[in-house]
Each structure stands twice: as structure tokens, then as C-alpha cells.
PDB file of C-alpha atoms in Angstrom:
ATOM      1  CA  UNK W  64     -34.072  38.869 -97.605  1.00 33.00           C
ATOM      2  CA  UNK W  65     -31.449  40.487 -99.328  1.00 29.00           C
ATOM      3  CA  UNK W  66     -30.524  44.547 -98.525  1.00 33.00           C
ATOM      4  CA  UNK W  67     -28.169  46.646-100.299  1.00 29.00           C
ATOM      5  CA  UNK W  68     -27.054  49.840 -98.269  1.00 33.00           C
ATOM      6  CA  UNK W  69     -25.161  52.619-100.575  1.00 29.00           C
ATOM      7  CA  UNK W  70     -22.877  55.253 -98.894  1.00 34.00           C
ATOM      8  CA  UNK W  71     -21.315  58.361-100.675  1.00 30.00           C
ATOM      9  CA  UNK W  72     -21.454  62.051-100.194  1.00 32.00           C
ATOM     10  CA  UNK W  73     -24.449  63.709-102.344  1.00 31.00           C
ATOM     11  CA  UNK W  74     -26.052  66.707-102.450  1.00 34.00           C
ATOM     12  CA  UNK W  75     -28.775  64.888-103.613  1.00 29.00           C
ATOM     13  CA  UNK W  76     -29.326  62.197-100.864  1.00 28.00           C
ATOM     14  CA  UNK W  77     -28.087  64.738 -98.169  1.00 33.00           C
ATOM     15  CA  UNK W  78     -31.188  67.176 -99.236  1.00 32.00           C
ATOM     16  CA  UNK W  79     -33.408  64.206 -99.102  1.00 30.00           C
ATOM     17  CA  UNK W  80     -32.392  62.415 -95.672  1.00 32.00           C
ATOM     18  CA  UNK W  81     -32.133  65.625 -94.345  1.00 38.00           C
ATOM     19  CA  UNK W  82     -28.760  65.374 -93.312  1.00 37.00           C
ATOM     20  CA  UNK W  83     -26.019  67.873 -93.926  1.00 41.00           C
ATOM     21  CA  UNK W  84     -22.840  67.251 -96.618  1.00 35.00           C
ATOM     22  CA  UNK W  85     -19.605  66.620 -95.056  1.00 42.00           C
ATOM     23  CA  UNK W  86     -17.933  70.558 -95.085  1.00 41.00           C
ATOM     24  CA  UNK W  87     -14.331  70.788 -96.226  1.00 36.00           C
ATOM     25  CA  UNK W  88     -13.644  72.467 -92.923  1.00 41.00           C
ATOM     26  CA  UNK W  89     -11.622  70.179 -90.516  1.00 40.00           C
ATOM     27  CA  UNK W  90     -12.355  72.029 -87.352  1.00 42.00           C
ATOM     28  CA  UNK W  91     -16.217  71.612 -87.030  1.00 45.00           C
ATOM     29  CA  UNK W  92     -17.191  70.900 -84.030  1.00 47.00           C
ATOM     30  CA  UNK W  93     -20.217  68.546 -84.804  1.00 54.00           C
ATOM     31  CA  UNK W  94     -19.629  64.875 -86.265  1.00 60.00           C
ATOM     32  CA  UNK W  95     -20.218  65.356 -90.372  1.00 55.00           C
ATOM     33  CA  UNK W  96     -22.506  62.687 -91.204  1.00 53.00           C
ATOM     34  CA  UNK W  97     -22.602  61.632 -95.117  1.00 52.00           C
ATOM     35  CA  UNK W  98     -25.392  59.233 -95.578  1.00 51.00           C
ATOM     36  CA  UNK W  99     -28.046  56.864 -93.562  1.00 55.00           C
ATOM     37  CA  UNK W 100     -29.820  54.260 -94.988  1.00 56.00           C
ATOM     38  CA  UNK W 101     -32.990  51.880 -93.168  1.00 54.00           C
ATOM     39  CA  UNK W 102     -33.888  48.600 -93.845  1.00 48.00           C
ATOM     40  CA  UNK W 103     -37.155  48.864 -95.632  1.00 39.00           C
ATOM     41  CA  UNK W 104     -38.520  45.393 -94.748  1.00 38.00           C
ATOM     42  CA  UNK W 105     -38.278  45.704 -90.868  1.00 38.00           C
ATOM     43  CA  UNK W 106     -41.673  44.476 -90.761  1.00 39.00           C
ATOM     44  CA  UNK W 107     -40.714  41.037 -92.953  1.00 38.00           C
ATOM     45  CA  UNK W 108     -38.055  40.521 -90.415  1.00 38.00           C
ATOM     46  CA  UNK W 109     -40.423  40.883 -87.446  1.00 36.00           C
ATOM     47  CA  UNK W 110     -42.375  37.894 -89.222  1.00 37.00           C
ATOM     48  CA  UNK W 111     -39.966  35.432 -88.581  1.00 36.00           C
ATOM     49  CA  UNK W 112     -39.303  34.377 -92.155  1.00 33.00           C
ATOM     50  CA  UNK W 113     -35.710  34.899 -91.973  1.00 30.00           C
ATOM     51  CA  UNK W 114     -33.385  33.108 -89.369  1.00 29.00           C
ATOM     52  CA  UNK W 115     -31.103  35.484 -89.429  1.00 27.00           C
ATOM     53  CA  UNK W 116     -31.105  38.854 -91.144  1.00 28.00           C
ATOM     54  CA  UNK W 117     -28.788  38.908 -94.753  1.00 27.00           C
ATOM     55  CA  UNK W 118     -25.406  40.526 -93.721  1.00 28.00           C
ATOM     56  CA  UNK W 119     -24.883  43.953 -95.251  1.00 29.00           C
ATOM     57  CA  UNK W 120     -21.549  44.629 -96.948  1.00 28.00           C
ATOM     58  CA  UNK W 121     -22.147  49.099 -97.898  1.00 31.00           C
ATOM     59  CA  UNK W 122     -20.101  51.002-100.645  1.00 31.00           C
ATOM     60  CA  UNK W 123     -18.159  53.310 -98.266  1.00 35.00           C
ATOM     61  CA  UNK W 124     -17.035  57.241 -98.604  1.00 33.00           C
ATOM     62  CA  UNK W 125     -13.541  56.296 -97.684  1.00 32.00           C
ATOM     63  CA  UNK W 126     -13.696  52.773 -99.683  1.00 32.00           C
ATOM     64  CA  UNK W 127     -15.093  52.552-103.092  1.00 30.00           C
ATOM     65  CA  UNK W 128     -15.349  49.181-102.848  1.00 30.00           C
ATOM     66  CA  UNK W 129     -18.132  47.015-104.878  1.00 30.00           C
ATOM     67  CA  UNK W 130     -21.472  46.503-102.332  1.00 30.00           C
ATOM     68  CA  UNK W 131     -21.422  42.888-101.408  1.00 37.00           C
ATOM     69  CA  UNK W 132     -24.259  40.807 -99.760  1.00 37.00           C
ATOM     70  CA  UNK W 133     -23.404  37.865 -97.938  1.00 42.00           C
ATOM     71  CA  UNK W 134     -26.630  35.805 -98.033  1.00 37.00           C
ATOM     72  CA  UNK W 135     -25.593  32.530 -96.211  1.00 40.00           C
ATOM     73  CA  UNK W 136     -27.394  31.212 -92.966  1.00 50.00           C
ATOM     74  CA  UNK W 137     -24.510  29.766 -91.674  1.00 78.00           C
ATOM     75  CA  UNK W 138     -20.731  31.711 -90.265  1.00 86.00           C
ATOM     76  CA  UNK W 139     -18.715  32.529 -93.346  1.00 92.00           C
ATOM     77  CA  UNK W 140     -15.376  31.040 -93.833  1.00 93.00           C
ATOM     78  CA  UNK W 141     -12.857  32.456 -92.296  1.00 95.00           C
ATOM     79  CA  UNK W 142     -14.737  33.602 -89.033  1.00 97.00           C
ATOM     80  CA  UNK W 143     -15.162  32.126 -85.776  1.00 96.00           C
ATOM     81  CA  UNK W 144     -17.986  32.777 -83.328  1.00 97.00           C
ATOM     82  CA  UNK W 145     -18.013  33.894 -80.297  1.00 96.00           C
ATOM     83  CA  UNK W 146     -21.169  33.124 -78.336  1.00 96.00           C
ATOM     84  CA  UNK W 147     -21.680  34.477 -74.218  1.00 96.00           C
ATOM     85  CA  UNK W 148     -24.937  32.644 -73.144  1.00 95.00           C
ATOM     86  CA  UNK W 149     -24.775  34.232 -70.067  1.00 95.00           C
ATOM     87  CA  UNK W 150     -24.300  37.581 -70.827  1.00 96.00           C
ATOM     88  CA  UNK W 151     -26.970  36.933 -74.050  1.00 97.00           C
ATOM     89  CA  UNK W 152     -24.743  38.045 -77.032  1.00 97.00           C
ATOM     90  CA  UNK W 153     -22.875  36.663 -79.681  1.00 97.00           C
ATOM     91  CA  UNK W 154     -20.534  37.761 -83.003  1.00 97.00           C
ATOM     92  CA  UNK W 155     -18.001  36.440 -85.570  1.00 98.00           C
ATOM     93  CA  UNK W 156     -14.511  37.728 -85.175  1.00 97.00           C
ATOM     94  CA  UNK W 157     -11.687  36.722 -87.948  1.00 97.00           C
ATOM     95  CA  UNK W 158     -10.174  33.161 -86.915  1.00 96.00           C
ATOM     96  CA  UNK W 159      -6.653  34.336 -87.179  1.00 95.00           C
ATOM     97  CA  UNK W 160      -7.645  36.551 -84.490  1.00 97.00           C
ATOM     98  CA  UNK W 161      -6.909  36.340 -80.693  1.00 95.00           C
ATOM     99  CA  UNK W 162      -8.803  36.922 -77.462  1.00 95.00           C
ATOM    100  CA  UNK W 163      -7.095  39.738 -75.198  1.00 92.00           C
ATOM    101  CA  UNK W 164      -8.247  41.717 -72.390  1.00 90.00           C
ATOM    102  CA  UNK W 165      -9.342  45.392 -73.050  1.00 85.00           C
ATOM    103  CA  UNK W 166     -10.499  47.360 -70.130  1.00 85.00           C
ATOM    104  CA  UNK W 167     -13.901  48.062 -69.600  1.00 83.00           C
ATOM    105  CA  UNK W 168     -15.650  45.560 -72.039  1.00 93.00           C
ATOM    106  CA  UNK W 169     -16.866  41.792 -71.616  1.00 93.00           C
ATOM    107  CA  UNK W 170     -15.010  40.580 -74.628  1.00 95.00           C
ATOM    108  CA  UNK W 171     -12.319  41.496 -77.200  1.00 94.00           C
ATOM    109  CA  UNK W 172     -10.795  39.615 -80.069  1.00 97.00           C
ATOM    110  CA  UNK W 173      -7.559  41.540 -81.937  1.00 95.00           C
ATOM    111  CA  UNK W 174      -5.228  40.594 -84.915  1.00 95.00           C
ATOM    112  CA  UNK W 175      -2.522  38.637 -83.960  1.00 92.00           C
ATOM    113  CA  UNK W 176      -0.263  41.403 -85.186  1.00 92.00           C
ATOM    114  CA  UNK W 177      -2.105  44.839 -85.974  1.00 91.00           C
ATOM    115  CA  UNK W 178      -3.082  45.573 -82.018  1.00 86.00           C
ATOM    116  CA  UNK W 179      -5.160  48.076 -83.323  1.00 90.00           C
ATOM    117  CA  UNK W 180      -7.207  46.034 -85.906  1.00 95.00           C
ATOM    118  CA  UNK W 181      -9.696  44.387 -83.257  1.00 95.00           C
ATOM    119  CA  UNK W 182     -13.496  44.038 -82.206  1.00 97.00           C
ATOM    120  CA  UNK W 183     -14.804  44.484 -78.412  1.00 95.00           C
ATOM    121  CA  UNK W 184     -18.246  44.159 -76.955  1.00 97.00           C
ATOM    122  CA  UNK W 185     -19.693  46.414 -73.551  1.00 96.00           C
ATOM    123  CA  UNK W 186     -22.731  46.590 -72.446  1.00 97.00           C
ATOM    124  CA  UNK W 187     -24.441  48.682 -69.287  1.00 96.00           C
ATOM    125  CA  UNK W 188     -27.758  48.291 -67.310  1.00 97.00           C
ATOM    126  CA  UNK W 189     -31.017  50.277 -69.072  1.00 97.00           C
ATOM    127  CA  UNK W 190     -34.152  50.687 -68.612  1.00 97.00           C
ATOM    128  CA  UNK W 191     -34.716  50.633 -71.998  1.00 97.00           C
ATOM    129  CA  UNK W 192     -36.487  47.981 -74.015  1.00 96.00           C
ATOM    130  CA  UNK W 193     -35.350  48.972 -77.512  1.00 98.00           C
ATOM    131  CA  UNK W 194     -32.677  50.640 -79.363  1.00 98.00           C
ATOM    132  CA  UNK W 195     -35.525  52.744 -80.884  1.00 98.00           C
ATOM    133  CA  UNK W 196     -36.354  53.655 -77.406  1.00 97.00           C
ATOM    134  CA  UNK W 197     -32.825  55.679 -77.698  1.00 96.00           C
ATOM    135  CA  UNK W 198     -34.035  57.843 -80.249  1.00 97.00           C
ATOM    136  CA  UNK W 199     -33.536  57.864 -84.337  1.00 96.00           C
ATOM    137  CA  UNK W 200     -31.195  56.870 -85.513  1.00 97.00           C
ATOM    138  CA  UNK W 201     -29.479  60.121 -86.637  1.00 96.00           C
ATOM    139  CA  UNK W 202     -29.581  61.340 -83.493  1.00 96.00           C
ATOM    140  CA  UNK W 203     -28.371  58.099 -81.753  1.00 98.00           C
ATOM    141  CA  UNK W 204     -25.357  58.570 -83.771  1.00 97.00           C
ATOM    142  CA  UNK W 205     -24.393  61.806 -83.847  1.00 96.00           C
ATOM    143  CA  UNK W 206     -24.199  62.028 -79.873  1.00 96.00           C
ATOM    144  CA  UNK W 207     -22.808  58.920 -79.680  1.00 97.00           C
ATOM    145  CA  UNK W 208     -19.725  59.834 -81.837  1.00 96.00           C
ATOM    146  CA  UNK W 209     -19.580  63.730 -80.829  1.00 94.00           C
ATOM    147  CA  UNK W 210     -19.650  63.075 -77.553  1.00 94.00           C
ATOM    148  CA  UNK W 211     -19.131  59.027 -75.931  1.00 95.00           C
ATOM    149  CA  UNK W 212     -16.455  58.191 -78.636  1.00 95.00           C
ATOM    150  CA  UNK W 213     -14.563  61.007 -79.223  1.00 94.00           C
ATOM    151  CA  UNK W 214     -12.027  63.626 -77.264  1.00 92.00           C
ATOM    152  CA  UNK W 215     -11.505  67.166 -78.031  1.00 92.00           C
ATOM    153  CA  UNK W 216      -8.585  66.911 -79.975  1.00 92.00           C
ATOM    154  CA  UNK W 217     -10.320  64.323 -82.465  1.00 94.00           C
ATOM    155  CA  UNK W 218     -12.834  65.304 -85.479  1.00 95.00           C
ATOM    156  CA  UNK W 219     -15.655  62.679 -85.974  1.00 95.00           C
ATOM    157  CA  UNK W 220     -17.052  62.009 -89.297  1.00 96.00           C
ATOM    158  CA  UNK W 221     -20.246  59.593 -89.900  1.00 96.00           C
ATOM    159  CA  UNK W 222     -19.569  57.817 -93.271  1.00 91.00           C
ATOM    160  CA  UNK W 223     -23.445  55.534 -93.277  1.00 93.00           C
ATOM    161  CA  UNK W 224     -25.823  54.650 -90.629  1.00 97.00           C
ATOM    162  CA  UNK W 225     -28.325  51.421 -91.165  1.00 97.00           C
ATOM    163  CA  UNK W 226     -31.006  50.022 -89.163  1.00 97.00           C
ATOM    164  CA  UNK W 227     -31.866  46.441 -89.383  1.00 97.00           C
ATOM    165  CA  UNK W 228     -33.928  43.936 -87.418  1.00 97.00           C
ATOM    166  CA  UNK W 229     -32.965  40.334 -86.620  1.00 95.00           C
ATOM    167  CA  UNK W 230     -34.915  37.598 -84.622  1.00 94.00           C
ATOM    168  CA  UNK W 231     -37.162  40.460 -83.960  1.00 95.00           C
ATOM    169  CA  UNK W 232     -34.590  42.494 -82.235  1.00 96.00           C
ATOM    170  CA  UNK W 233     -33.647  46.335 -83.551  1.00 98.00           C
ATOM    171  CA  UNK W 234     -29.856  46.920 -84.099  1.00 98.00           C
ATOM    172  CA  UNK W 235     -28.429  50.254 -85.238  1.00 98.00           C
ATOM    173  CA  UNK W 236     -25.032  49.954 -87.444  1.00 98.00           C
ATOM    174  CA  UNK W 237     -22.819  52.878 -88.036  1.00 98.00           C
ATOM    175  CA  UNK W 238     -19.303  53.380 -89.981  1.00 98.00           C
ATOM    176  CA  UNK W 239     -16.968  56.641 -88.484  1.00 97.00           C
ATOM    177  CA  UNK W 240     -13.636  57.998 -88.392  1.00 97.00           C
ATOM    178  CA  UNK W 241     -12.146  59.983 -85.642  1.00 96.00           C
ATOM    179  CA  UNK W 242      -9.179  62.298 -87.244  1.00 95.00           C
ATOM    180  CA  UNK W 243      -6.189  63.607 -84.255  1.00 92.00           C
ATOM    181  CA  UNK W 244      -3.454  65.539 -85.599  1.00 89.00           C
ATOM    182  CA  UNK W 245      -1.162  62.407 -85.646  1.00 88.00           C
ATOM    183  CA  UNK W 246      -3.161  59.583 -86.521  1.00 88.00           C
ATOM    184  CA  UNK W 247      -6.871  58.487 -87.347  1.00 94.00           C
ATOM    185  CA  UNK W 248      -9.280  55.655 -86.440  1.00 95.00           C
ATOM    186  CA  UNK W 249     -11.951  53.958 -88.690  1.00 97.00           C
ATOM    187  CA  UNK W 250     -14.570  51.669 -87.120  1.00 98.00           C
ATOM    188  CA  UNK W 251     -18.047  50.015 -87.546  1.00 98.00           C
ATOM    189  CA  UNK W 252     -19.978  50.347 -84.622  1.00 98.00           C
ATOM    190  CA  UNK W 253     -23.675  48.095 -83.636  1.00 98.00           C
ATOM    191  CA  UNK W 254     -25.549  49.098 -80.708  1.00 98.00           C
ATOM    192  CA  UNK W 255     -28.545  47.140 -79.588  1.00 98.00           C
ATOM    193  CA  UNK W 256     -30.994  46.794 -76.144  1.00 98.00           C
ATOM    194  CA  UNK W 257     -32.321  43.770 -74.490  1.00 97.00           C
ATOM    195  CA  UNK W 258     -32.027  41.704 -71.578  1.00 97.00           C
ATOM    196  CA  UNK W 259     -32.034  44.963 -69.936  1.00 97.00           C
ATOM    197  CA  UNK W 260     -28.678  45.950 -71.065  1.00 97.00           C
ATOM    198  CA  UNK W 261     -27.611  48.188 -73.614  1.00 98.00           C
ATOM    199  CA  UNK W 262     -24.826  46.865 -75.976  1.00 98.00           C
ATOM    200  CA  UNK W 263     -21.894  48.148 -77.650  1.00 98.00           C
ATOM    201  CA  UNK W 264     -19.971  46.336 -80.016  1.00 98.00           C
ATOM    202  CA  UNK W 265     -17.099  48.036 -81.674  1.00 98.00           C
ATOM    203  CA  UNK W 266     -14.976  47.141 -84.689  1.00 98.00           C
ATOM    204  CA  UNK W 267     -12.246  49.079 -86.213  1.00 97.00           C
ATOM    205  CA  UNK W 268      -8.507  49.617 -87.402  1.00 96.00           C
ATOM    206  CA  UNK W 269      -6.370  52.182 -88.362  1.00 94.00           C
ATOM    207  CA  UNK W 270      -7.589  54.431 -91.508  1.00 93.00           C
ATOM    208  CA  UNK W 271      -4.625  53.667 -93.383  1.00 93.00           C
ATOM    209  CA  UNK W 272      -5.470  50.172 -93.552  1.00 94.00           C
ATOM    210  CA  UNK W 273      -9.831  50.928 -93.586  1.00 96.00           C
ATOM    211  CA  UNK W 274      -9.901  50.504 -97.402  1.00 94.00           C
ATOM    212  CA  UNK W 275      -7.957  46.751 -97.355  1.00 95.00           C
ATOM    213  CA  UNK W 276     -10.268  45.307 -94.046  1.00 96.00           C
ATOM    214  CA  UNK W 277     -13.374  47.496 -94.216  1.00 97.00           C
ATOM    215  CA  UNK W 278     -15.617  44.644 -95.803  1.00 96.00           C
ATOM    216  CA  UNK W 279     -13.811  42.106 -93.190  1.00 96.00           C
ATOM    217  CA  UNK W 280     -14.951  44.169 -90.567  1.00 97.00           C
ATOM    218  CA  UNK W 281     -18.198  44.624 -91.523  1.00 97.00           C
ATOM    219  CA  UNK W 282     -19.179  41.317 -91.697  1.00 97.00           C
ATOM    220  CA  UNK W 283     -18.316  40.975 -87.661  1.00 97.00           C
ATOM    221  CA  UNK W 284     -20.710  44.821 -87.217  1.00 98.00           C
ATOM    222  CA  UNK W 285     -23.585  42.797 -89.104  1.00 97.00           C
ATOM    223  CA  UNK W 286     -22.888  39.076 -86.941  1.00 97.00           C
ATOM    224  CA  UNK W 287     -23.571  40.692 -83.688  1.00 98.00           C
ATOM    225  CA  UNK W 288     -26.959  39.717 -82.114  1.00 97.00           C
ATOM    226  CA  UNK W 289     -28.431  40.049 -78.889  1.00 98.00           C
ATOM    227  CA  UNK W 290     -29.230  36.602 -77.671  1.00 97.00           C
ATOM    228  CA  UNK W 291     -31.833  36.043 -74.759  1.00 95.00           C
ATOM    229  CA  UNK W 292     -30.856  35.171 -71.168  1.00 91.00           C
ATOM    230  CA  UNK W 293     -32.253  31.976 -69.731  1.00 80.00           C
ATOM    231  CA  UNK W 294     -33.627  32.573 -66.071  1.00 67.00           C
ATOM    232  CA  UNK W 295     -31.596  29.815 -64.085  1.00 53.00           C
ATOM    233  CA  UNK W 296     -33.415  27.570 -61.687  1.00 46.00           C
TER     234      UNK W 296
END
């Protein structure tokens, strides 16, 4: 199944999702969110016909870069995946990249020379079932990014939201910014539940560089699946 997932700011698509434009004002203190999209066929995926779900590859705000849909079954070129059995997740990270510690989450890969150009996976304990069990996805997001991801000082901006199902698990995907005075972050962000964790994984770089890796990066957002944990005898 292939899905094509369009972000840009519109009057137009803003009125009709509902969602508000992003304000010229740099001292809001809500996340702007420009655009959300949903994956249509959800109920296709649920079926089983698809292995694995097509990646998505969307036409950023802050990259007007051609939409791209990477239809292959197997792990592009380029990419190397990383696959925790035990802790029931997996994702594809850029080979050149290297493993590192980074506090507070299970894994990390980074480039071998742009620290800050790296992907990391948490997770936490839930009682929850399903990422829809969080709430819609608007809502999800904005909270998420107002207040989990960002500090005072830093103004978030939501650039495209997407839902999409794989192997009959839910995954919400999100693209932000966080703007300091001194220096600002772009990332892709997937959240998903299951095995009675809620996961995090996180993918981003510096916004200088967003436009050159943003459809790298988004490749490893749309890889990451929750993967489920064998009982051990």
C-alpha cells in the first residue's frame, strides 16, 4: 500500500483539519501546529495484506523537498537495523552511524561526526494497550511537544502529524522544531504502545542541516516497530 502525506501551511487545510495556522508571533506559548495527515487505509493494514507498512517520505514546511515513497519490503541501502528482542522493538539507523550511550533511553545510534544528528529509543511502563488509547492524535502531540519535549525558553512548532498502522500495531509520527534564542532543533518523533510499554523513538539534527537529512531521517521515524515479547520458559 502506498501513502503520500503532504505538509505545508494553508489556510485551506488548517480550516478543514481544524487546526490553527502557524502565527508570525514567536512568543506563543502553545506549540503552532501546521498540518496532520491519517492513513486512510488503517483498516487494509489491520488485514494483514501488507508485511510491513510502505515508508512515508512527507513534503515538509521547513523542506520543500519532492514527497518520496519508499515501497520496498526489505531495509534500504544504506541503513542498518537495529533489532532488541527483548525489549520488543526494532528500527533502521544510517550505517555510517555509531552506537553511544545517551542517558535515560535503551538505545541510541549518532553520526560519527554531527553529535547532534542521532536517533534514540525510551520506553516506560503503561497501562495502556494502544497509542489511540492516549488520545488523538492532535492532542497527543501538542502536549507532548508543549510540555515533555520542550523548556521554557524554547518555542515548539508542529510541522505534520501521521498515523499509520503496521503488523496491526498503531504508531503516531510527528515532525517539530524547538526554536531557543541561540540555536534550534528539528526532529521526527514515533510513539507507539505494546508489550505494556509506551515507546519513544526520537530522531533529529540541528535545523540548519533539517533541509539536507530530513528525508534520511524519516526513513528511520517510519522503520520503527513495536515487536512482541516472547514469554521465556
Amino acid at each position: 500500500m502506498a501513502v503520500s502525506s503532504f505538509s505545508f501551511s494553508s489556510a485551506t487545510l488548517s480550516k478543514r483539519l481544524n487546526l490553527p495556522l502557524k502565527p508570525s508571533c514567536s512568543t506563543c506559548s502553545g506549540p503552532t501546529i501546521i498540518a496532520s495527515s491519517k492513513d486512510a487505509s488503517v483498516d487494509e493494514e489491520r488485514s494483514g495484506n501488507c508485511k510491513r507498512r510502505s515508508l512515508l517520505i512527507g513534503v515538509g514546511a521547513s523542506s520543500l523537498l519532492p514527497t518520496k515513497l519508499l515501497l520496498a519490503q526489505e531495509k534500504p541501502p544504506n541503513y542498518d537495523e537495529f533489532v532488541d528482542s527483548e525489549d520488543g522493538y526494532s528500527y533502521y539507523y544510517p550505517s555510517d552511524w555509531i552506537e553511544f550511550d545517551f542517558r535515560g533511553h535503551d538505545s541510541a545510534f549518532k553520526d560519527r561526526y554531527l553529535q547532534l544528528q542521532n536517533v534514540r529509543l525510551s520506553f516506560i511502563p503503561t497501562a495502556k494497550t494502544d497509542i489511540h488509547d492516549m488520545g488523538p492524535i492532535e492532542k497527543v502531540v501538542a502536549n507532548l511537544v508543549r510540555h515533555v519535549y520542550s523548556t521554557p525558553t524554547q518555542v515548539p512548532d508542529v510541522f505534520d502529524m501521521q498515523e499509520r498502522t503496521t503488523d496491526g500495531k498503531n504508531y503516531y509520527t510527528f515532525e517539530y522544531t524547538l526554536t531557543s534564542p541561540n540555536f534550534s532543533r528539528a526532529a521526527f518523533a514515533t510513539i507507539a504502545v505494546g508489550n505494556g510499554r509506551y515507546y519513544t523513538l526520537i530522531v533529529g539534527a540541528n535545523e540548519r542541516r533539517w533541509r539536507r537529512v530530513r528525508n534520511q531521517l524519516k526513513v528511520v521515524a517510519d522503520s520503527f516497530k513495536v515487536l512482541d515479547i516472547c514469554c521465556k520458559t
